[in-house]
Coordinates of N, CA and C in Angstrom, one line a residue:
X1 N 13.6 -4.3 8.0 CA 13.6 -5.5 7.1 C 12.2 -6.2 7.2
X2 N 11.5 -6.3 6.1 CA 10.2 -6.9 6.1 C 10.4 -8.3 5.3
X3 N 10.1 -9.3 6.1 CA 10.1 -10.7 5.4 C 8.7 -11.1 5.0
X4 N 8.6 -11.5 3.8 CA 7.2 -11.8 3.3 C 7.2 -13.2 2.8
X5 N 6.2 -13.9 3.1 CA 6.0 -15.3 2.5 C 5.7 -15.2 1.0
X6 N 6.0 -16.2 0.2 CA 6.0 -16.1 -1.2 C 4.5 -15.8 -1.7
X7 N 3.6 -16.2 -1.0 CA 2.2 -16.0 -1.4 C 1.5 -14.9 -0.7
X8 N 2.3 -13.9 -0.2 CA 1.7 -12.8 0.6 C 0.7 -12.0 -0.3
X9 N -0.5 -11.8 0.4 CA -1.5 -11.0 -0.3 C -1.7 -9.6 0.4
X10 N -1.1 -9.5 1.6 CA -1.2 -8.3 2.4 C -0.2 -7.2 1.9
X11 N 1.0 -7.6 1.7 CA 2.0 -6.6 1.2 C 2.8 -7.4 0.1
X12 N 2.9 -6.7 -1.0 CA 3.6 -7.3 -2.1 C 4.3 -6.2 -2.9
X13 N 5.6 -6.2 -2.9 CA 6.4 -5.2 -3.7 C 6.0 -5.4 -5.1
X14 N 6.0 -4.3 -5.9 CA 5.6 -4.2 -7.3 C 6.6 -3.5 -8.1
X15 N 6.7 -3.8 -9.4 CA 7.5 -3.1 -10.3 C 6.8 -1.7 -10.6
X16 N 7.4 -0.9 -11.3 CA 6.9 0.5 -11.6 C 5.6 0.3 -12.5
X17 N 5.5 -0.8 -13.3 CA 4.3 -0.9 -14.0 C 3.3 -1.8 -13.3
X18 N 3.4 -2.0 -12.0 CA 2.4 -2.7 -11.2 C 2.5 -4.2 -11.1
X19 N 3.5 -4.8 -11.7 CA 3.6 -6.3 -11.6 C 4.2 -6.7 -10.3
X20 N 3.7 -7.8 -9.7 CA 4.2 -8.3 -8.5 C 5.6 -8.8 -8.6
X21 N 6.5 -8.5 -7.6 CA 7.9 -9.0 -7.7 C 7.9 -10.3 -6.8
X22 N 8.4 -11.4 -7.3 CA 8.6 -12.5 -6.6 C 10.0 -12.3 -5.9
X23 N 10.0 -12.4 -4.6 CA 11.2 -12.2 -3.7 C 12.1 -13.4 -4.0
X24 N 13.3 -13.0 -4.5 CA 14.4 -14.0 -4.7 C 14.9 -14.7 -3.5
X25 N 15.4 -15.9 -3.6 CA 16.0 -16.6 -2.5 C 17.3 -15.9 -2.0
X26 N 17.4 -15.6 -0.8 CA 18.6 -15.0 -0.2 C 19.2 -13.8 -0.8
X27 N 18.2 -12.9 -1.3 CA 18.5 -11.6 -1.9 C 17.5 -10.7 -1.4
X28 N 17.9 -9.4 -1.6 CA 17.0 -8.3 -1.1 C 16.4 -7.5 -2.2
X29 N 15.2 -6.9 -1.9 CA 14.5 -5.9 -2.7 C 14.4 -4.7 -1.8
X30 N 15.0 -3.5 -2.3 CA 14.9 -2.3 -1.5 C 14.0 -1.3 -2.0
X31 N 13.3 -0.6 -1.1 CA 12.6 0.6 -1.5 C 13.5 1.7 -2.1
X32 N 13.0 2.5 -3.1 CA 13.8 3.5 -3.7 C 14.4 4.5 -2.7
X33 N 13.7 4.8 -1.6 CA 14.2 5.7 -0.6 C 15.3 5.1 0.2
X34 N 15.2 3.8 0.6 CA 16.3 3.1 1.3 C 17.5 3.0 0.5
X35 N 17.3 2.6 -0.8 CA 18.5 2.5 -1.7 C 19.2 3.8 -1.8
X36 N 18.5 4.9 -1.9 CA 19.1 6.2 -2.0 C 19.9 6.6 -0.7
X37 N 19.2 6.4 0.4 CA 19.8 6.7 1.7 C 21.0 6.0 1.9
X38 N 21.1 4.7 1.6 CA 22.3 3.8 1.7 C 23.3 3.9 0.5
X39 N 22.8 4.6 -0.5 CA 23.7 4.8 -1.7 C 24.0 3.4 -2.4
X40 N 22.9 2.6 -2.5 CA 23.0 1.3 -3.1 C 22.3 1.2 -4.5
X41 N 22.8 0.4 -5.3 CA 22.1 0.1 -6.6 C 22.0 -1.4 -6.7
X42 N 21.2 -1.8 -7.8 CA 21.1 -3.3 -8.1 C 22.4 -3.9 -8.2
X43 N 22.7 -5.0 -7.7 CA 23.9 -5.7 -7.8 C 24.9 -5.4 -6.6
X44 N 24.6 -4.4 -5.8 CA 25.5 -4.1 -4.7 C 25.1 -5.1 -3.5
X45 N 26.1 -5.3 -2.7 CA 25.9 -6.1 -1.5 C 25.8 -5.3 -0.2
X46 N 24.8 -5.8 0.5 CA 24.5 -5.1 1.9 C 24.9 -6.0 3.0
X47 N 25.6 -5.5 4.0 CA 25.9 -6.3 5.2 C 24.7 -6.1 6.2
X48 N 24.1 -7.2 6.5 CA 22.9 -7.2 7.3 C 23.2 -7.9 8.6
X49 N 22.9 -7.3 9.8 CA 23.1 -7.9 11.1 C 21.7 -8.3 11.5
X50 N 21.5 -9.6 11.8 CA 20.2 -10.1 12.4 C 20.3 -10.2 13.8
X51 N 19.6 -9.4 14.5 CA 19.7 -9.2 16.0 C 18.4 -9.8 16.6
X52 N 18.6 -10.8 17.5 CA 17.5 -11.3 18.2 C 18.0 -11.7 19.6
X53 N 17.4 -12.6 20.3 CA 17.7 -12.9 21.7 C 19.1 -13.6 21.7
X54 N 19.6 -14.1 20.6 CA 20.8 -14.8 20.6 C 22.0 -13.8 20.0
X55 N 23.2 -14.3 19.9 CA 24.2 -13.4 19.3 C 23.7 -13.1 17.9
X56 N 24.1 -11.9 17.5 CA 23.7 -11.4 16.1 C 24.4 -12.2 15.1
X57 N 23.7 -12.3 13.9 CA 24.3 -13.1 12.8 C 24.5 -12.0 11.7
X58 N 25.6 -12.1 11.0 CA 25.9 -11.1 10.0 C 25.8 -11.8 8.6
X59 N 25.1 -11.2 7.7 CA 24.9 -11.8 6.4 C 25.2 -10.7 5.3
X60 N 25.9 -11.2 4.2 CA 26.1 -10.4 3.0 C 25.1 -10.8 2.0
X61 N 24.2 -9.8 1.7 CA 23.0 -10.1 0.8 C 23.1 -9.1 -0.3
X62 N 22.8 -9.7 -1.5 CA 22.9 -8.9 -2.7 C 21.5 -8.2 -2.9
X63 N 21.6 -6.9 -3.4 CA 20.4 -6.2 -3.8 C 20.0 -6.5 -5.2
X64 N 18.9 -7.1 -5.4 CA 18.5 -7.5 -6.8 C 17.5 -6.6 -7.5
X65 N 16.8 -5.8 -6.7 CA 15.8 -4.9 -7.3 C 15.5 -3.7 -6.4
X66 N 15.1 -2.6 -6.9 CA 14.8 -1.4 -6.2 C 13.4 -1.0 -6.7
X67 N 12.4 -0.8 -5.7 CA 11.1 -0.6 -6.1 C 10.6 0.7 -5.5
X68 N 9.6 1.3 -6.1 CA 8.9 2.5 -5.6 C 8.2 2.0 -4.4
X69 N 8.3 2.8 -3.3 CA 7.6 2.5 -2.1 C 7.3 3.9 -1.4
X70 N 6.1 4.2 -1.2 CA 5.8 5.6 -0.9 C 5.6 6.0 0.7
X71 N 5.6 4.9 1.5 CA 5.5 5.2 3.0 C 6.7 4.5 3.7
X72 N 7.5 5.2 4.2 CA 8.7 4.7 5.0 C 9.8 4.1 4.0
X73 N 10.8 3.6 4.6 CA 11.9 2.9 3.9 C 12.0 1.4 4.2
X74 N 12.0 0.7 3.2 CA 11.8 -0.9 3.4 C 12.8 -1.7 2.7
X75 N 13.2 -2.8 3.3 CA 13.9 -3.9 2.6 C 13.1 -5.1 2.7
X76 N 12.9 -5.7 1.6 CA 12.0 -7.0 1.5 C 13.0 -8.2 1.3
X77 N 12.6 -9.3 2.1 CA 13.4 -10.5 2.0 C 12.4 -11.7 2.1
X78 N 12.7 -12.7 1.5 CA 11.9 -13.9 1.5 C 11.7 -14.4 3.1
X79 N 10.5 -14.7 3.5 CA 10.2 -15.0 4.9 C 11.0 -16.3 5.3
X80 N 11.0 -17.3 4.5 CA 11.7 -18.6 4.8 C 13.2 -18.4 5.0
X81 N 13.8 -17.5 4.2 CA 15.2 -17.3 4.2 C 15.5 -16.5 5.6
X82 N 14.6 -15.5 5.9 CA 14.9 -14.9 7.1 C 14.7 -15.7 8.4
X83 N 13.8 -16.7 8.3 CA 13.7 -17.6 9.5 C 14.9 -18.5 9.6
X84 N 15.5 -18.9 8.5 CA 16.7 -19.7 8.5 C 17.8 -18.9 9.1
X85 N 17.8 -17.6 8.9 CA 19.0 -16.8 9.3 C 18.9 -16.4 10.8
X86 N 17.7 -16.4 11.4 CA 17.6 -16.0 12.8 C 17.6 -17.1 13.8

């Protein structure tokens, strides 16, 4: 899971025609490889367990977009939402 600030210039998921995707609040954008591996489509819900030093938190998060990503398998989420969840 990659959490990105809204104004990230280092890493920005893009549509197939190269436009930046604004990460939606409390929803996920998946790489095409991760979506295929997990057999997920837009509109599906993914159960995500946030694991840190405390007890894990489980979230049901909707997949709102699937993007081409050529290195690795990635799930993008808004940074502020991820910080609220952990």
